[in-house]
CSV table of C-alpha atoms and ligand atoms in Angstrom, one decimal:
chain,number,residue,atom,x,y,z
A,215,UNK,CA,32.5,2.8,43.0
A,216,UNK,CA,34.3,6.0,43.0
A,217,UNK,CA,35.3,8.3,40.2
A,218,UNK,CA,37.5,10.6,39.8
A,219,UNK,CA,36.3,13.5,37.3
A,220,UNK,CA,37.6,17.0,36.6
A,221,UNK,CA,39.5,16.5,39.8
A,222,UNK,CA,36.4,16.0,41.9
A,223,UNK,CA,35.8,12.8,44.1
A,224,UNK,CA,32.6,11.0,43.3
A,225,UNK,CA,31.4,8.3,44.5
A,226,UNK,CA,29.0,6.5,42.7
A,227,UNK,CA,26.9,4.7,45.5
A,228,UNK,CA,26.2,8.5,47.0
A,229,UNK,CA,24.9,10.6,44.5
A,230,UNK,CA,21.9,12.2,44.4
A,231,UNK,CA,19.4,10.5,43.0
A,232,UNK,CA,17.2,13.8,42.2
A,233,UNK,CA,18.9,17.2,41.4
A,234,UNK,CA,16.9,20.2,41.0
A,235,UNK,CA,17.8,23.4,39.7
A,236,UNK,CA,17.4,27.0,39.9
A,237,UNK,CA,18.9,28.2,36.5
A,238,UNK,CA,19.4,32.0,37.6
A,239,UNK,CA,21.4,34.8,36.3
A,240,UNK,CA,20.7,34.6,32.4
A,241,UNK,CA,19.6,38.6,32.3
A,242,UNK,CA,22.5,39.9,34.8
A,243,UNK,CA,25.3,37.9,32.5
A,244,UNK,CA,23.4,39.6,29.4
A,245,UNK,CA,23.9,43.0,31.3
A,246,UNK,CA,27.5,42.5,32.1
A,247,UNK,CA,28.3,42.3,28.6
A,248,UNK,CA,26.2,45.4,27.1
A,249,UNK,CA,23.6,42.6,25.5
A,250,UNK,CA,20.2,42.2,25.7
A,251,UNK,CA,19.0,39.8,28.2
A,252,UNK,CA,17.4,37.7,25.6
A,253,UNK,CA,21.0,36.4,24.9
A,254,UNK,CA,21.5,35.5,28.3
A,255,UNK,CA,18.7,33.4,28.1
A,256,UNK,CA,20.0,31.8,24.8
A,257,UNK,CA,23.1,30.9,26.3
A,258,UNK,CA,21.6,29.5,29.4
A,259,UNK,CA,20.1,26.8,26.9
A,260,UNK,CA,23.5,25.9,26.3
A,261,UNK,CA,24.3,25.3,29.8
A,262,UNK,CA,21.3,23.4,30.0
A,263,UNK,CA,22.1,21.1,27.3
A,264,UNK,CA,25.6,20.4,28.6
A,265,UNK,CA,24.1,19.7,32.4
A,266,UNK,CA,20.9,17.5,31.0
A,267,UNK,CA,24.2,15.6,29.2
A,268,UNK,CA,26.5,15.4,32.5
A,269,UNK,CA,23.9,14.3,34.6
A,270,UNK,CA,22.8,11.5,32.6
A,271,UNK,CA,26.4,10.2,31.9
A,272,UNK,CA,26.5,10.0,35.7
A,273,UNK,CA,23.4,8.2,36.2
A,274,UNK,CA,21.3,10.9,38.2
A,275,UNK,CA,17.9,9.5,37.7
A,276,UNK,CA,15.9,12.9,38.2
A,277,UNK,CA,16.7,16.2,37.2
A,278,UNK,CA,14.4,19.0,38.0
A,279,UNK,CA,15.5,22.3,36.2
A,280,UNK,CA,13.2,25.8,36.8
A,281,UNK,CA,12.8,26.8,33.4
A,282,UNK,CA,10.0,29.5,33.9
A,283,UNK,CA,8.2,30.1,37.4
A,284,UNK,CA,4.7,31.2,37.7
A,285,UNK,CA,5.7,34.5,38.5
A,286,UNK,CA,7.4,35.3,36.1
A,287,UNK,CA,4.3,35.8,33.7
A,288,UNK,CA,5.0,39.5,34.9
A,289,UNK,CA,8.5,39.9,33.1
A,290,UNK,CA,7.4,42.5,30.5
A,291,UNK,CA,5.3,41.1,26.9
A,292,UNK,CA,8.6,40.7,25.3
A,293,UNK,CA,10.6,38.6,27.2
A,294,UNK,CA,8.1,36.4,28.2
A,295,UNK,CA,7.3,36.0,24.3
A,296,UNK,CA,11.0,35.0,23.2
A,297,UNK,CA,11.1,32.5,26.6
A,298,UNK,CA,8.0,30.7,24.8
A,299,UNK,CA,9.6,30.6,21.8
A,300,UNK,CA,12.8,29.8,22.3
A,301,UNK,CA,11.4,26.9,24.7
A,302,UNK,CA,9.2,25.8,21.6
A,303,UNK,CA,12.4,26.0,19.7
A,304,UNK,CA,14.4,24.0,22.2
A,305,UNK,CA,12.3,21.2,22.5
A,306,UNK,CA,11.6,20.7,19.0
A,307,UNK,CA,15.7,21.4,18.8
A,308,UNK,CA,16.6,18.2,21.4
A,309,UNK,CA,14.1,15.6,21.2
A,310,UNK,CA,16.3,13.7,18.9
A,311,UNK,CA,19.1,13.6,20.9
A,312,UNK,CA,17.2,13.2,24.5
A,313,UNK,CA,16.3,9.9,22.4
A,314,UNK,CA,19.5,9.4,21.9
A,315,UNK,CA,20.7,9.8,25.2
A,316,UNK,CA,17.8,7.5,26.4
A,317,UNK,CA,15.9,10.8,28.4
A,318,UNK,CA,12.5,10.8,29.2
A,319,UNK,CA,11.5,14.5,29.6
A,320,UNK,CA,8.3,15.9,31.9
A,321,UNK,CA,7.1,18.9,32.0
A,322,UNK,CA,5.1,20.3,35.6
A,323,UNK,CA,3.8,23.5,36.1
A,324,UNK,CA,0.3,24.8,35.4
A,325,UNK,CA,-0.4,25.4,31.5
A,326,UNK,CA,-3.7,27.2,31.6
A,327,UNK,CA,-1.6,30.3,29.8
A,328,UNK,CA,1.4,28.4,28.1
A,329,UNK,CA,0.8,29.0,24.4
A,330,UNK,CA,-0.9,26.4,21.9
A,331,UNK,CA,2.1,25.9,19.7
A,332,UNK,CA,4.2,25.9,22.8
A,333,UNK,CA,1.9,22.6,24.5
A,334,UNK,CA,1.5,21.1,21.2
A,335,UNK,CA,5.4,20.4,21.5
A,336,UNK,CA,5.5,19.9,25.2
A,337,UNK,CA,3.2,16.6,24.6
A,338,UNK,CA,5.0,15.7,21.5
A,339,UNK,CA,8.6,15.9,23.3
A,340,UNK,CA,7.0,13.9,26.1
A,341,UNK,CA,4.8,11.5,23.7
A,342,UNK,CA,8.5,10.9,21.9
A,343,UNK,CA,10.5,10.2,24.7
A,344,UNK,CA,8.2,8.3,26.9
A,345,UNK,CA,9.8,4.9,27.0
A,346,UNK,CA,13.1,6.2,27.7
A,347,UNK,CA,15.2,4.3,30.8
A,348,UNK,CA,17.9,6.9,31.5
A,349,UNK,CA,17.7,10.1,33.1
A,350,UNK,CA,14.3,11.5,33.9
A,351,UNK,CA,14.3,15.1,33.0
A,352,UNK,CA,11.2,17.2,34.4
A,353,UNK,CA,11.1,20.9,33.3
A,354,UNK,CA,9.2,23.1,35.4
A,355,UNK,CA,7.1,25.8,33.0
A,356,UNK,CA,4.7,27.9,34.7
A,357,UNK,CA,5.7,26.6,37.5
A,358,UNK,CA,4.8,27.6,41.3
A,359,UNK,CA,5.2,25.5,44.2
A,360,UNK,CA,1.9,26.9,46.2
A,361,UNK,CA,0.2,26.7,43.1
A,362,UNK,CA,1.1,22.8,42.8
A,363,UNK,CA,-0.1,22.7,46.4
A,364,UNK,CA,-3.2,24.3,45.7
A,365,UNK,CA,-3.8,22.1,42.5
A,366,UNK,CA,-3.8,19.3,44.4
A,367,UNK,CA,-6.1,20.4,47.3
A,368,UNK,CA,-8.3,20.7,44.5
A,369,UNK,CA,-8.0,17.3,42.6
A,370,UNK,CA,-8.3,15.6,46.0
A,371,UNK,CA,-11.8,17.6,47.1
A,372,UNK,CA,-12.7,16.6,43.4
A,373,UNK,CA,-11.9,13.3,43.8
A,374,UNK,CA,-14.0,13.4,47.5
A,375,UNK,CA,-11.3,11.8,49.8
A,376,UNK,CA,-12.1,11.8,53.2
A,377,UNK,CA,-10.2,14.1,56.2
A,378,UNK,CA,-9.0,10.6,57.3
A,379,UNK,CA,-7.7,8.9,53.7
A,380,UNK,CA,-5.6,11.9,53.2
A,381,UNK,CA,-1.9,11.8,54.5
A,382,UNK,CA,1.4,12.3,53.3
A,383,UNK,CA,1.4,9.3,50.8
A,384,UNK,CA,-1.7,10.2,49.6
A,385,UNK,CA,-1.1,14.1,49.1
A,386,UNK,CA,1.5,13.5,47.1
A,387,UNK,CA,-0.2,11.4,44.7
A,388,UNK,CA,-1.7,14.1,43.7
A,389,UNK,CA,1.1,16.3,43.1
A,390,UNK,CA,2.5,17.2,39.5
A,391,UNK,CA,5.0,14.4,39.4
A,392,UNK,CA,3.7,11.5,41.7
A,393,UNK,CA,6.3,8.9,40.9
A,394,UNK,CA,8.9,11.3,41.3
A,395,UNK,CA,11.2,10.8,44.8
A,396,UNK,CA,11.6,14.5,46.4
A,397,UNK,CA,15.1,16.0,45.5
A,398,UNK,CA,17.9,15.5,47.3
A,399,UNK,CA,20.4,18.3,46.3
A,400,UNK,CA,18.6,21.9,45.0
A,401,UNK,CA,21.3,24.0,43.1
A,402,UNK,CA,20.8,27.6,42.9
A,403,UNK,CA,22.8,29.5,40.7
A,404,UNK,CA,23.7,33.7,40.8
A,405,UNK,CA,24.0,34.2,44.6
A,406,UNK,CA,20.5,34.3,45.5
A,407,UNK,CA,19.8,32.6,48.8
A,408,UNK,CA,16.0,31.7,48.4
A,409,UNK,CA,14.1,29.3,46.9
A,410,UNK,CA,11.6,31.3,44.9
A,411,UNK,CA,8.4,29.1,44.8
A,412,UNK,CA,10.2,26.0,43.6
A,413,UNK,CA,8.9,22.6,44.5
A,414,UNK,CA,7.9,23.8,47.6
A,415,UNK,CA,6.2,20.9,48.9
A,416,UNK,CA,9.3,18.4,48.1
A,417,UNK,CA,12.3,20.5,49.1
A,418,UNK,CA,11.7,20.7,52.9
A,419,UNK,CA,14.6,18.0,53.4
A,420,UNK,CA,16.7,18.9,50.2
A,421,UNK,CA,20.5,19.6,50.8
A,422,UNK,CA,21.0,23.4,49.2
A,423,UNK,CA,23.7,24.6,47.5
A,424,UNK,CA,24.3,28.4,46.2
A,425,UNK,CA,26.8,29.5,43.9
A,426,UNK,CA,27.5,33.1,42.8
A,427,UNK,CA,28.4,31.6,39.4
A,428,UNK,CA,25.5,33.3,36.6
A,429,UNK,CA,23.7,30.2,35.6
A,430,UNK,CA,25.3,31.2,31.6
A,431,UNK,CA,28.7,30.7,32.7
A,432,UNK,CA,27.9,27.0,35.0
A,433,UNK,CA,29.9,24.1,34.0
A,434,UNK,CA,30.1,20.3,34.5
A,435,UNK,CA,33.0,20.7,36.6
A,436,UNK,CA,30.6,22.8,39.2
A,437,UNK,CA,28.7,20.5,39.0
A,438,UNK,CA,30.8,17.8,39.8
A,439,UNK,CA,31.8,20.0,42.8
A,440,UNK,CA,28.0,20.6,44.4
A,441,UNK,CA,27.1,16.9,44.0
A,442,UNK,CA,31.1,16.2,46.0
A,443,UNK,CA,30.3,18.7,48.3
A,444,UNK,CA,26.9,16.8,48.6
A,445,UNK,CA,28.0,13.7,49.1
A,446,UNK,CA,30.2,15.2,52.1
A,447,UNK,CA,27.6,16.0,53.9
A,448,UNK,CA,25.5,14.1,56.8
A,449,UNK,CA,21.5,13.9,56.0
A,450,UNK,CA,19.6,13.3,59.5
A,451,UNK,CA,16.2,14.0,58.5
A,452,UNK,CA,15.4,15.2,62.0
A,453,UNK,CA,17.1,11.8,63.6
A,454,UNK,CA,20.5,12.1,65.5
B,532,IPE,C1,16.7,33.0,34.9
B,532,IPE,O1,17.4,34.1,34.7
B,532,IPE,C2,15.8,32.6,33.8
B,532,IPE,C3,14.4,32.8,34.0
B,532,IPE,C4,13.8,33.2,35.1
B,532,IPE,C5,13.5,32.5,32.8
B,532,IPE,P1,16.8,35.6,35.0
B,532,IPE,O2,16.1,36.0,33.7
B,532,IPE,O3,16.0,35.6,36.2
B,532,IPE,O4,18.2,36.4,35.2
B,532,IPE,P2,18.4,37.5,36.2
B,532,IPE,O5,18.1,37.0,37.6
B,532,IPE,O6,17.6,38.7,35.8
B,532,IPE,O7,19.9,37.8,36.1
B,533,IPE,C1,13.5,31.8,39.6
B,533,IPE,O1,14.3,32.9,39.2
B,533,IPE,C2,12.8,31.2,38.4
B,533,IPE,C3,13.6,30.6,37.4
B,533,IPE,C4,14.9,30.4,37.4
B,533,IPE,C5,12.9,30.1,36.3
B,533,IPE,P1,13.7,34.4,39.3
B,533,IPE,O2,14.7,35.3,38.8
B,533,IPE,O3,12.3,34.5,38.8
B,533,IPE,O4,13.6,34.5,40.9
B,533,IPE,P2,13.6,35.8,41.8
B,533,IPE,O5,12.5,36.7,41.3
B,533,IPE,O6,14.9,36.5,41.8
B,533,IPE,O7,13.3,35.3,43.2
B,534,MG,MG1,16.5,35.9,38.2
């Protein structure tokens, strides 16, 4: 079936099953207007809403979006203090409508240093939403793609697997998100043409697409355009 929406030619039978995203920009869009890069941030919510919304009406059955990497624990005290909160605030904020909209939301990453208050509604948004059909939305908090490599190195030595048990089928059961199909098309917004530790392990056959666009001012209609783009495009996964 194909649609046409906001002008853009999508057909139904090629999307991408899994979209993840690299949400960047929020402090330089902040900046361009004289404001304090905690308002970037709070508008980025907004985007995110509207793209959680989009993606589900369209029937993407993953969405991956980079909410907080493990890096960025260095941002100064501040800013890494209103990101908590406003995540705390967020969640507690959309779990009624994620119901709603029938979306299950995930959370990977590792938590050792994620506030209390903030886990407390991390398992409650998940505990609430766990029987959802729809869209699968996995946020990535804390989030490093070596460190999810790492983490599971451990849990399989833990578990004592042998050298010859362990292949690709079984590493990946021991990643964040087992079930979880790798993604096919990785958005990055704000021009910046790396990946930044982001699901490193899953992405080495993901289709990549960079816009300039500050992820503040990204719409559903650019969306609608990476996932057309997207669908133009020939996979070969090494084949001819
Ligand atoms: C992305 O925007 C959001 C987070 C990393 C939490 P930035 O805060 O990185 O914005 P820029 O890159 O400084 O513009
Ligand atoms: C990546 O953005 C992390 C998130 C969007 C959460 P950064 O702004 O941290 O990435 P770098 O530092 O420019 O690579
Ligand atoms: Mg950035």
């Amino acid at each position: 079936m194909r649609l046409n929406i906001a002008n853009y030619d999508i057909d139904k039978e090629r999307l991408p099953r899994h979209i993840a995203i690299i949400m960047d920009g929020n402090g330089r869009w902040a900046k361009r207007r004289n404001l304090p890069r905690i308002e970037g941030h709070r508008q980025g919510v907004r985007r995110t809403r509207q793209l959680v919304e989009t993606c589900g009406k369209l029937g993407v059955d993953y969405l991956t979006i980079f909410a907080f990497s493990i890096e960025n624990w260095v941002r100064p005290e501040k800013e890494v203090k209103f990101l908590m909160n406003l995540f705390k605030e967020v969640i507690k904020d959309q779990v009624p409508d994620l119901v709603k909209n029938n979306v299950r939301i995930r959370f990977i990453g590792r938590f050792d240093r994620i506030p209390d208050d903030v886990m407390k509604s991390m398992r409650w948004a998940e505990e609430m939403t766990r029987d959802r059909s729809g869209l699968t939305l996995l946020v990535a908090i804390s989030y490093g793609g070596r460190s999810e490599i790492i983490d599971a190195v451990k849990k399989i030595i833990k578990k004592g697997i042998p050298p010859h048990r362990i292949d690709e089928k079984t590493f990946c059961e021991f990643l964040y998100a087992p079930d979880v199909p790798s993604p096919d098309l990785l958005i990055r917004t704000s021009g910046e043409c790396r990946v930044s530790n982001f699901l490193t392990y899953q992405t080495v056959y993901t289709e990549l697409w960079i816009t300039k666009t500050l992820w503040p001012d990204f719409t559903p209609a650019l969306l609608l355009k990476a996932i057309s783009d997207y669908e133009k495009r020939e996979r070969r996964f090494g084949g001819v």
